[in-house]
Amino acid sequence: MERTYIMVKPDGVRRGLTGEIISRIERKGFKIVAMKKMLISQQTAETHYGEHKGKPFFEGLVRFITSGPVVAMVVEGPQAVSEMRRLMGATRPWEAAPGTIRADYATTVDENVIHGSDSPESAAREIGIFFKPEEIIG
Ligand code: DAT
Ligand code: MG
């Protein structure tokens, strides 16, 4: 069993896509072992997206992810990291495979509806940023 950090981004929450995304995760057969709606602080956003610091889109990305509530989750299942990346689709929605979340619900790279960890190591790091161990109920 593997765990990954999944987050409905502010555009997804604003557009009322949270239920649809949760539904896809559950229908797949994955288990949501933690979930909360929250506002991300500037500091937390910069830590979460630390790998992108210095890139031209970094400031805009931090501004966007702090622009409204997100729904943060820990999702568990076999190959959860890579499988959730597959369900999400490519970062650039126009490159995302048909039927993926980003292909179905997003048009731009800067508002692409969902975040998912890109490796088991990133998942462990990101879960640790957003959840206390006792908030994860397996
Ligand atoms: P992903 O979210 O698929 O893991 P990433 O880690 O490369 O993609 O980038 C994180 C987020 O940053 C991405 O979801 C949207 C934003 N982003 C990436 N590249 C961008 C770009 N060229 N212009 C604007 N935003 C970008
Ligand atoms: Mg990433």
mmCIF file of C-alpha atoms and ligand atoms in Angstrom:
data_model
loop_
_atom_site.group_PDB
_atom_site.id
_atom_site.type_symbol
_atom_site.label_atom_id
_atom_site.label_comp_id
_atom_site.label_asym_id
_atom_site.label_seq_id
_atom_site.Cartn_x
_atom_site.Cartn_y
_atom_site.Cartn_z
ATOM 1 C CA MET A 1 0.000 0.000 0.000
ATOM 2 C CA GLU A 2 1.175 3.470 -0.847
ATOM 3 C CA ARG A 3 -0.004 6.925 0.169
ATOM 4 C CA THR A 4 -0.027 10.139 -1.848
ATOM 5 C CA TYR A 5 -0.877 13.768 -1.169
ATOM 6 C CA ILE A 6 -3.783 15.043 -3.260
ATOM 7 C CA MET A 7 -5.188 18.551 -3.207
ATOM 8 C CA VAL A 8 -8.164 20.100 -4.983
ATOM 9 C CA LYS A 9 -6.716 23.503 -5.878
ATOM 10 C CA PRO A 10 -8.588 26.804 -5.296
ATOM 11 C CA ASP A 11 -10.000 26.823 -8.848
ATOM 12 C CA GLY A 12 -11.419 23.331 -8.347
ATOM 13 C CA VAL A 13 -13.008 24.264 -5.017
ATOM 14 C CA ARG A 14 -14.402 27.562 -6.424
ATOM 15 C CA ARG A 15 -15.908 25.735 -9.394
ATOM 16 C CA GLY A 16 -17.572 23.081 -7.234
ATOM 17 C CA LEU A 17 -15.461 20.204 -8.552
ATOM 18 C CA THR A 18 -14.493 18.776 -5.145
ATOM 19 C CA GLY A 19 -17.271 16.177 -5.138
ATOM 20 C CA GLU A 20 -16.494 15.053 -8.682
ATOM 21 C CA ILE A 21 -12.811 14.590 -7.817
ATOM 22 C CA ILE A 22 -13.548 12.719 -4.577
ATOM 23 C CA SER A 23 -15.989 10.572 -6.526
ATOM 24 C CA ARG A 24 -13.367 9.622 -9.124
ATOM 25 C CA ILE A 25 -10.853 8.709 -6.399
ATOM 26 C CA GLU A 26 -13.400 6.544 -4.582
ATOM 27 C CA ARG A 27 -14.769 4.903 -7.733
ATOM 28 C CA LYS A 28 -11.204 3.963 -8.652
ATOM 29 C CA GLY A 29 -11.088 2.067 -5.366
ATOM 30 C CA PHE A 30 -8.632 4.227 -3.510
ATOM 31 C CA LYS A 31 -9.202 5.080 0.125
ATOM 32 C CA ILE A 32 -9.232 8.669 1.415
ATOM 33 C CA VAL A 33 -7.479 8.275 4.776
ATOM 34 C CA ALA A 34 -7.394 12.016 5.635
ATOM 35 C CA MET A 35 -9.158 15.100 4.293
ATOM 36 C CA LYS A 36 -9.663 18.757 5.213
ATOM 37 C CA LYS A 37 -10.694 22.070 3.665
ATOM 38 C CA MET A 38 -8.115 24.701 4.490
ATOM 39 C CA LEU A 39 -6.448 27.970 3.565
ATOM 40 C CA ILE A 40 -2.743 27.644 2.802
ATOM 41 C CA SER A 41 -0.419 30.290 4.248
ATOM 42 C CA GLN A 42 2.213 31.998 2.096
ATOM 43 C CA GLN A 43 4.924 30.177 4.099
ATOM 44 C CA THR A 44 3.347 26.744 3.650
ATOM 45 C CA ALA A 45 2.800 27.386 -0.072
ATOM 46 C CA GLU A 46 6.477 28.283 -0.522
ATOM 47 C CA THR A 47 7.536 25.144 1.349
ATOM 48 C CA HIS A 48 5.155 22.881 -0.566
ATOM 49 C CA TYR A 49 6.297 24.247 -3.934
ATOM 50 C CA GLY A 50 9.956 24.678 -2.832
ATOM 51 C CA GLU A 51 11.267 22.731 -5.852
ATOM 52 C CA HIS A 52 9.911 25.504 -8.125
ATOM 53 C CA LYS A 53 11.476 28.440 -6.263
ATOM 54 C CA GLY A 54 13.281 30.735 -8.720
ATOM 55 C CA LYS A 55 11.171 29.666 -11.718
ATOM 56 C CA PRO A 56 9.289 32.437 -13.556
ATOM 57 C CA PHE A 57 5.885 31.080 -12.537
ATOM 58 C CA PHE A 58 6.731 30.610 -8.820
ATOM 59 C CA GLU A 59 5.216 33.841 -7.474
ATOM 60 C CA GLY A 60 2.036 33.412 -9.499
ATOM 61 C CA LEU A 61 1.779 29.805 -8.355
ATOM 62 C CA VAL A 62 2.052 30.779 -4.678
ATOM 63 C CA ARG A 63 -0.470 33.611 -5.172
ATOM 64 C CA PHE A 64 -2.895 31.191 -6.844
ATOM 65 C CA ILE A 65 -2.606 28.351 -4.317
ATOM 66 C CA THR A 66 -3.215 30.821 -1.451
ATOM 67 C CA SER A 67 -6.112 32.570 -3.258
ATOM 68 C CA GLY A 68 -8.871 30.516 -1.648
ATOM 69 C CA PRO A 69 -9.567 27.279 0.186
ATOM 70 C CA VAL A 70 -8.163 23.972 -1.008
ATOM 71 C CA VAL A 71 -9.298 20.466 -0.105
ATOM 72 C CA ALA A 72 -6.275 18.485 1.057
ATOM 73 C CA MET A 73 -6.297 14.687 1.142
ATOM 74 C CA VAL A 74 -4.176 11.653 1.771
ATOM 75 C CA VAL A 75 -5.101 8.909 -0.686
ATOM 76 C CA GLU A 76 -4.083 5.293 -0.133
ATOM 77 C CA GLY A 77 -3.897 2.292 -2.424
ATOM 78 C CA PRO A 78 -1.615 0.170 -4.582
ATOM 79 C CA GLN A 79 0.754 2.426 -6.581
ATOM 80 C CA ALA A 80 -1.272 5.413 -5.316
ATOM 81 C CA VAL A 81 1.349 7.987 -6.375
ATOM 82 C CA SER A 82 1.672 7.000 -10.030
ATOM 83 C CA GLU A 83 -1.953 5.922 -10.364
ATOM 84 C CA MET A 84 -3.243 9.267 -9.053
ATOM 85 C CA ARG A 85 -0.852 11.065 -11.468
ATOM 86 C CA ARG A 86 -2.426 8.963 -14.248
ATOM 87 C CA LEU A 87 -5.996 9.849 -13.159
ATOM 88 C CA MET A 88 -4.992 13.550 -12.909
ATOM 89 C CA GLY A 89 -3.402 13.775 -16.353
ATOM 90 C CA ALA A 90 -0.447 15.862 -17.525
ATOM 91 C CA THR A 91 0.423 19.217 -15.943
ATOM 92 C CA ARG A 92 -0.533 21.026 -19.170
ATOM 93 C CA PRO A 93 -4.227 20.189 -19.573
ATOM 94 C CA TRP A 94 -3.990 20.231 -23.383
ATOM 95 C CA GLU A 95 -1.440 17.392 -23.090
ATOM 96 C CA ALA A 96 -3.539 15.423 -20.583
ATOM 97 C CA ALA A 97 -5.061 12.181 -21.867
ATOM 98 C CA PRO A 98 -8.818 12.270 -22.543
ATOM 99 C CA GLY A 99 -10.854 11.213 -19.520
ATOM 100 C CA THR A 100 -8.297 12.473 -17.003
ATOM 101 C CA ILE A 101 -9.269 15.139 -14.475
ATOM 102 C CA ARG A 102 -7.116 17.847 -16.032
ATOM 103 C CA ALA A 103 -8.257 17.001 -19.567
ATOM 104 C CA ASP A 104 -11.898 17.042 -18.519
ATOM 105 C CA TYR A 105 -11.907 20.100 -16.232
ATOM 106 C CA ALA A 106 -8.970 22.422 -16.984
ATOM 107 C CA THR A 107 -7.724 24.548 -19.864
ATOM 108 C CA THR A 108 -4.632 26.307 -18.466
ATOM 109 C CA VAL A 109 -1.440 25.188 -16.729
ATOM 110 C CA ASP A 110 -1.721 27.836 -14.017
ATOM 111 C CA GLU A 111 -5.212 26.719 -12.941
ATOM 112 C CA ASN A 112 -5.172 22.966 -13.408
ATOM 113 C CA VAL A 113 -7.623 21.892 -10.663
ATOM 114 C CA ILE A 114 -5.636 19.247 -8.799
ATOM 115 C CA HIS A 115 -2.260 18.551 -7.222
ATOM 116 C CA GLY A 116 -0.779 15.091 -6.710
ATOM 117 C CA SER A 117 2.641 14.097 -5.404
ATOM 118 C CA ASP A 118 5.118 13.059 -8.113
ATOM 119 C CA SER A 119 7.030 10.354 -6.173
ATOM 120 C CA PRO A 120 6.713 8.391 -2.930
ATOM 121 C CA GLU A 121 9.419 10.659 -1.444
ATOM 122 C CA SER A 122 7.480 13.823 -2.390
ATOM 123 C CA ALA A 123 4.327 12.208 -1.024
ATOM 124 C CA ALA A 124 5.911 11.604 2.390
ATOM 125 C CA ARG A 125 7.236 15.174 2.469
ATOM 126 C CA GLU A 126 3.933 16.767 1.372
ATOM 127 C CA ILE A 127 1.746 14.647 3.667
ATOM 128 C CA GLY A 128 4.002 15.802 6.520
ATOM 129 C CA ILE A 129 3.469 19.463 5.582
ATOM 130 C CA PHE A 130 -0.331 19.268 5.610
ATOM 131 C CA PHE A 131 -1.294 16.532 8.080
ATOM 132 C CA LYS A 132 -0.422 15.475 11.592
ATOM 133 C CA PRO A 133 -0.026 11.684 11.968
ATOM 134 C CA GLU A 134 -3.162 11.507 14.152
ATOM 135 C CA GLU A 135 -5.255 13.108 11.364
ATOM 136 C CA ILE A 136 -4.610 10.107 9.109
ATOM 137 C CA ILE A 137 -7.172 7.394 9.750
ATOM 138 C CA GLY A 138 -6.389 4.246 7.793
HETATM 139 P P1 DAT B 1 2.392 19.090 -11.420
HETATM 140 O O1 DAT B 1 1.347 19.920 -10.713
HETATM 141 O O2 DAT B 1 1.796 18.319 -12.550
HETATM 142 O O3 DAT B 1 3.197 18.243 -10.481
HETATM 143 P P2 DAT B 1 4.739 20.789 -11.600
HETATM 144 O O4 DAT B 1 5.190 20.193 -10.313
HETATM 145 O O5 DAT B 1 5.717 20.799 -12.726
HETATM 146 O O6 DAT B 1 3.408 20.104 -12.129
HETATM 147 O O7 DAT B 1 4.305 22.295 -11.356
HETATM 148 C C1 DAT B 1 3.522 22.628 -10.230
HETATM 149 C C2 DAT B 1 2.436 23.567 -10.645
HETATM 150 O O8 DAT B 1 3.032 24.790 -11.085
HETATM 151 C C3 DAT B 1 1.592 23.091 -11.832
HETATM 152 O O9 DAT B 1 0.534 22.253 -11.453
HETATM 153 C C4 DAT B 1 1.100 24.387 -12.375
HETATM 154 C C5 DAT B 1 2.256 25.346 -12.123
HETATM 155 N N1 DAT B 1 3.093 25.464 -13.327
HETATM 156 C C6 DAT B 1 3.994 24.576 -13.782
HETATM 157 N N2 DAT B 1 4.584 25.008 -14.903
HETATM 158 C C7 DAT B 1 4.030 26.209 -15.167
HETATM 159 C C8 DAT B 1 4.196 27.165 -16.185
HETATM 160 N N3 DAT B 1 5.074 26.982 -17.191
HETATM 161 N N4 DAT B 1 3.444 28.291 -16.127
HETATM 162 C C9 DAT B 1 2.563 28.496 -15.126
HETATM 163 N N5 DAT B 1 2.348 27.623 -14.110
HETATM 164 C C10 DAT B 1 3.077 26.504 -14.139
HETATM 165 MG MG MG B 2 4.625 18.654 -9.088
#
